[in-house]
Tab-separated table of C-alpha atoms and ligand atoms in Angstrom:
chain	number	residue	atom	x	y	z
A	95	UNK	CA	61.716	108.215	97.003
A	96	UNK	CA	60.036	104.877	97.398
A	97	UNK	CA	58.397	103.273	100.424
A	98	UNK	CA	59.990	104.784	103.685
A	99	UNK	CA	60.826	103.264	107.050
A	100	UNK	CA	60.907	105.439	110.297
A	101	UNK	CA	63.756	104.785	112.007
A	102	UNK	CA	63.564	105.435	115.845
A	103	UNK	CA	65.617	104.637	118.711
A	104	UNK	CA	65.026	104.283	122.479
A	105	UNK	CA	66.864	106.396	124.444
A	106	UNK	CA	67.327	106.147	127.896
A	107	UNK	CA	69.771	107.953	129.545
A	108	UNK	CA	70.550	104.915	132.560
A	109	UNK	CA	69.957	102.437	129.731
A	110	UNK	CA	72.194	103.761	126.940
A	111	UNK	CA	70.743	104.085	123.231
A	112	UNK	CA	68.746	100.396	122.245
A	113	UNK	CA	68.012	99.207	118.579
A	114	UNK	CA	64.312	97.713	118.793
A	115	UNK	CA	65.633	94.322	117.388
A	116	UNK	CA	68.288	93.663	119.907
A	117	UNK	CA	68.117	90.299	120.921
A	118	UNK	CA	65.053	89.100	118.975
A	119	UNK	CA	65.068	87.079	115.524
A	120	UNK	CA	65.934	89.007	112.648
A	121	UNK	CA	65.613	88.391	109.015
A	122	UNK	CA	68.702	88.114	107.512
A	123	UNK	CA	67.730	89.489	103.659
A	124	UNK	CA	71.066	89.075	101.542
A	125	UNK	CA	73.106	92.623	101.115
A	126	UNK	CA	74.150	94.279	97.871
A	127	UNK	CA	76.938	96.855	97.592
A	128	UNK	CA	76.782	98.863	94.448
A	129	UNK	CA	79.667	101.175	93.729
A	130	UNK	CA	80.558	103.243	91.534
A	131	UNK	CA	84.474	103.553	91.223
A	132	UNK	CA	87.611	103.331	89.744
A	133	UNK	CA	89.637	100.504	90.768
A	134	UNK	CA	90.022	100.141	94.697
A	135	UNK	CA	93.632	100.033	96.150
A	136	UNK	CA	95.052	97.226	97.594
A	137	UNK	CA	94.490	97.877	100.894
A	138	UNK	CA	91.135	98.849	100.947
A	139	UNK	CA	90.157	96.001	99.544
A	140	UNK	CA	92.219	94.347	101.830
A	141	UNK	CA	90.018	95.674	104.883
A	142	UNK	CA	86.728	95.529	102.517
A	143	UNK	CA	87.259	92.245	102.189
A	144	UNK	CA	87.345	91.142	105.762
A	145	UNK	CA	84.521	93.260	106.869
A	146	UNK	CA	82.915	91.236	103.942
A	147	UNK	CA	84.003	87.859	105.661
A	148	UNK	CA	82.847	89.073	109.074
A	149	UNK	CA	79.412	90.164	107.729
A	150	UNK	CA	78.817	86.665	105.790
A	151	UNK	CA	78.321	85.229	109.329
A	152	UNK	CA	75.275	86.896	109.410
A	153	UNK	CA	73.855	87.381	105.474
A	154	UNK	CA	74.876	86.961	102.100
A	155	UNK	CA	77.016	90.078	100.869
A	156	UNK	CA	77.560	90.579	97.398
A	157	UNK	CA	80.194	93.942	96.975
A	158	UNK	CA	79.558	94.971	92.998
A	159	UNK	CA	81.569	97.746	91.315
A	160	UNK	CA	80.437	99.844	88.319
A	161	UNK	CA	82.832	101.322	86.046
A	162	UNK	CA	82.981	105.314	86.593
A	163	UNK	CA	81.869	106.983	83.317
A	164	UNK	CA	80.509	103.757	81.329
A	165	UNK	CA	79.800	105.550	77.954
A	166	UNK	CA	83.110	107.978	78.501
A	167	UNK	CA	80.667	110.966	78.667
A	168	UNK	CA	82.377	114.426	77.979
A	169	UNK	CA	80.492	116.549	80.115
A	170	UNK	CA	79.286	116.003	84.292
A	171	UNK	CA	75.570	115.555	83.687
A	172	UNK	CA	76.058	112.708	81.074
A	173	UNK	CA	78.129	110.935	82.835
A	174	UNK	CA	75.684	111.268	86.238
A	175	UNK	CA	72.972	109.756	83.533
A	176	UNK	CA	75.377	107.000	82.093
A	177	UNK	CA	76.208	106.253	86.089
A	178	UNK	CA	73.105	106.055	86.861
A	179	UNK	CA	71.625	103.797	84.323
A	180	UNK	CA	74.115	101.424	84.907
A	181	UNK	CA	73.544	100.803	88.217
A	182	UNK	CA	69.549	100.979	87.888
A	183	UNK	CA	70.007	98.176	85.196
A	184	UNK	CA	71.391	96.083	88.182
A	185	UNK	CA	68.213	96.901	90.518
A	186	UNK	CA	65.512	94.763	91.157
A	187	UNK	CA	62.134	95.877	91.682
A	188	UNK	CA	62.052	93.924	94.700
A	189	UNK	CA	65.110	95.440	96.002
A	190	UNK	CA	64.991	97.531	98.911
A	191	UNK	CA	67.318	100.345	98.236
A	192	UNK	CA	69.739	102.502	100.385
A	193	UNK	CA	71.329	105.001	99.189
A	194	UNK	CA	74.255	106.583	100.861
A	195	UNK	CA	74.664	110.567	100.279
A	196	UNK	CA	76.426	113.512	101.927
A	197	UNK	CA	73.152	115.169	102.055
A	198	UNK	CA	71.163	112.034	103.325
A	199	UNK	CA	69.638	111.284	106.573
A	200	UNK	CA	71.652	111.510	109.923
A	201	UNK	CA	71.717	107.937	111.472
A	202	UNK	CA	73.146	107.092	114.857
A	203	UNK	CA	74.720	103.120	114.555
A	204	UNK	CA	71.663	101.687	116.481
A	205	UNK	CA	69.743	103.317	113.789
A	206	UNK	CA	72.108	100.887	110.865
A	207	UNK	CA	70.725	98.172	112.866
A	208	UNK	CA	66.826	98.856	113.134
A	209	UNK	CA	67.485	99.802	109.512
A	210	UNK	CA	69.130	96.287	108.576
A	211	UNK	CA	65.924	94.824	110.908
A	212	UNK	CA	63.253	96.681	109.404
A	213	UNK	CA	64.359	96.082	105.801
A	214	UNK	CA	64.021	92.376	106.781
A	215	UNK	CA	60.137	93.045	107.055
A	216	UNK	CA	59.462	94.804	104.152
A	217	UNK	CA	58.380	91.806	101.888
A	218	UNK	CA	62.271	92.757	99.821
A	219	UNK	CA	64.026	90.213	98.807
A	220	UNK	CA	67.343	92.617	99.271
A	221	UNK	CA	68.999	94.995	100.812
A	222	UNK	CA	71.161	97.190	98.486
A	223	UNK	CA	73.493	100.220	99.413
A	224	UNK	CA	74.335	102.170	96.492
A	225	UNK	CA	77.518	104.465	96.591
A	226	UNK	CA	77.700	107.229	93.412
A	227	UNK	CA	80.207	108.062	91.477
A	228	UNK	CA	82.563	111.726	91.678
A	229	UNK	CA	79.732	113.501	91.163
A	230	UNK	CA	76.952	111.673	93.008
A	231	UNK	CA	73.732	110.115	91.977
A	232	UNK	CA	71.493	110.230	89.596
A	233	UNK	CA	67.819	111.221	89.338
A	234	UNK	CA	66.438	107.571	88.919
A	235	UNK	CA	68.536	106.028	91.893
A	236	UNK	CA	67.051	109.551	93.511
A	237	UNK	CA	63.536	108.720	92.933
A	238	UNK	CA	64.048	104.481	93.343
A	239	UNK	CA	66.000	104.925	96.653
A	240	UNK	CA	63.579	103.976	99.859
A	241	UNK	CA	65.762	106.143	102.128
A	242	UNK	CA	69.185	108.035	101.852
A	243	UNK	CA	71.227	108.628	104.465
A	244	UNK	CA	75.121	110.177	105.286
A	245	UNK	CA	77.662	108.609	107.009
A	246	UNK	CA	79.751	111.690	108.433
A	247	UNK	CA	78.771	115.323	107.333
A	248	UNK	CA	81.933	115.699	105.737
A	249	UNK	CA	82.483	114.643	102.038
A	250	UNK	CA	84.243	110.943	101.525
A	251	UNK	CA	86.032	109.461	98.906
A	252	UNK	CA	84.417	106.425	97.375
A	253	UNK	CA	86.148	104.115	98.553
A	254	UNK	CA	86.392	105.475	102.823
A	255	UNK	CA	82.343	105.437	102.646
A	256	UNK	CA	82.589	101.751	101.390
A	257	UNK	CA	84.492	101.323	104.116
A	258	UNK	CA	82.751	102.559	106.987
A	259	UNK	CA	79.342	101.365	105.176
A	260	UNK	CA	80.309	97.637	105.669
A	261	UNK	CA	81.930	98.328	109.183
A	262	UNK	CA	78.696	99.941	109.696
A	263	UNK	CA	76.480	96.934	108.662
A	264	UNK	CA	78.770	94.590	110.549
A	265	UNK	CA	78.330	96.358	113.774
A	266	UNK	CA	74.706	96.687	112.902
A	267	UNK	CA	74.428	92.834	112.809
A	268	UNK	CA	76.497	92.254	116.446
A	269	UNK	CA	73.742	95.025	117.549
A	270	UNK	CA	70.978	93.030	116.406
A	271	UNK	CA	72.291	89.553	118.000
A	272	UNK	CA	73.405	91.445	121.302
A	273	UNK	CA	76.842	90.952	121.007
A	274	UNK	CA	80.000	92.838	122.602
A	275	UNK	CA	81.609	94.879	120.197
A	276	UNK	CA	79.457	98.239	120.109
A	277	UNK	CA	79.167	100.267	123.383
B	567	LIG	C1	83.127	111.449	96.006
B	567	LIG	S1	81.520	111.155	96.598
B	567	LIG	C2	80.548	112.240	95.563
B	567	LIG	C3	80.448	113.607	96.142
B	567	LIG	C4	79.496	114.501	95.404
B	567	LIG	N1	79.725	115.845	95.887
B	567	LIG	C5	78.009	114.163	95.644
B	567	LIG	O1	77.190	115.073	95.521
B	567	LIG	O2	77.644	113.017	95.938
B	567	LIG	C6	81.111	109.559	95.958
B	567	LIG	C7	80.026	108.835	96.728
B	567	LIG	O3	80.515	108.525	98.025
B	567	LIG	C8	79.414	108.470	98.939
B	567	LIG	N2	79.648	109.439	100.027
B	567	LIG	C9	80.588	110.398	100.100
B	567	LIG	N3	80.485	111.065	101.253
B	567	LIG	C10	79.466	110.508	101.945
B	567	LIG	C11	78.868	110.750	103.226
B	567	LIG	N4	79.309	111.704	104.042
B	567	LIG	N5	77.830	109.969	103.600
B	567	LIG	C12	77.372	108.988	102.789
B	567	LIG	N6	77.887	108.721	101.580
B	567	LIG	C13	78.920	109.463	101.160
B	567	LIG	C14	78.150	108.837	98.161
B	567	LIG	O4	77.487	107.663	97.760
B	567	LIG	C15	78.727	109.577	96.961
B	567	LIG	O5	77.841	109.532	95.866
């Protein structure tokens, strides 16, 4: 994996958990959502949407889908490759890139936020998550990603881990500017 950030978080028991950021300026780097997915049912992209329309009060979001199987592979492993050249062709190598993965790193919310914060400092000019396909990622997007982490140790469909990503980065951005919707 690529250049990693440490993410910590004060704890203190009277205090409650902190995000390092809370309160201070933050650079807002735009966000990129790459998935890889059939098409999305109506309401899911219902809810996507207005998570999406929430978080543009705070950054750019961009939500991009990738057609599942692009060269209509026959077998698993060519269709992981096909996946993941297609969505490699859409990173930049000034991108700094999330990827989100049953078997990735454990983050608490306050975490999403110092994450969202620190990615700001990096020198990126993005921030992209990158959801795989039914069978997961590929070895490139393994070895490009600068950190991978889960969202719930249980397996989720495409489109659920889209949706808790972007209610995720929303509440990671009301975090960072101190304001009352996470306790
Ligand atoms: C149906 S899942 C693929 C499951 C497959 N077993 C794998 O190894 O990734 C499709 C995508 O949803 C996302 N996803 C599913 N569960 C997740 C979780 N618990 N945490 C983070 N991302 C998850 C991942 O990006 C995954 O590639």
């Amino acid at each position: 994996m690529g250049t990693a950030i440490q993410l910590c978080v004060t704890s203190n028991p009277a205090q409650g958990r902190k995000c390092k950021y809370e309160g201070q300026s933050v650079r807002a780097l735009p966000i990129r959502i790459l998935s890889v997915g059939k098409k999305r049912s109506r309401g899911l992209q219902l809810m996507v949407d207005e998570y999406a329309d929430k978080l543009r009060y705070y950054c750019n979001v961009e939500d991009a889908q990738i057609r599942p199987n692009p060269r209509n592979a026959r077998d698993q492993r060519a269709q992981v490759d096909a996946e993941d050249e297609a969505v490699m062709n859409l990173i930049r190598s000034d991108d700094w890139v999330v990827m989100l993965d049953e078997r990735g790193q454990d983050i608490e919310s306050e975490q999403m936020a110092e994450l969202v914060g620190d990615a700001g400092n990096t020198g990126a000019s993005r921030l992209s998550f990158c959801i795989g396909g039914p069978y997961g990622h590929g070895r490139k997007m393994r070895q490009r990603a600068n950190l991978s982490i889960k969202l719930s140790s249980l397996v989720l469909n495409h489109q659920i881990a889209l949706l808790v990503l972007m209610e995720q980065l929303y509440r990671s951005w009301t975090i960072l500017k101190g304001q009352k919707y996470h306790h």
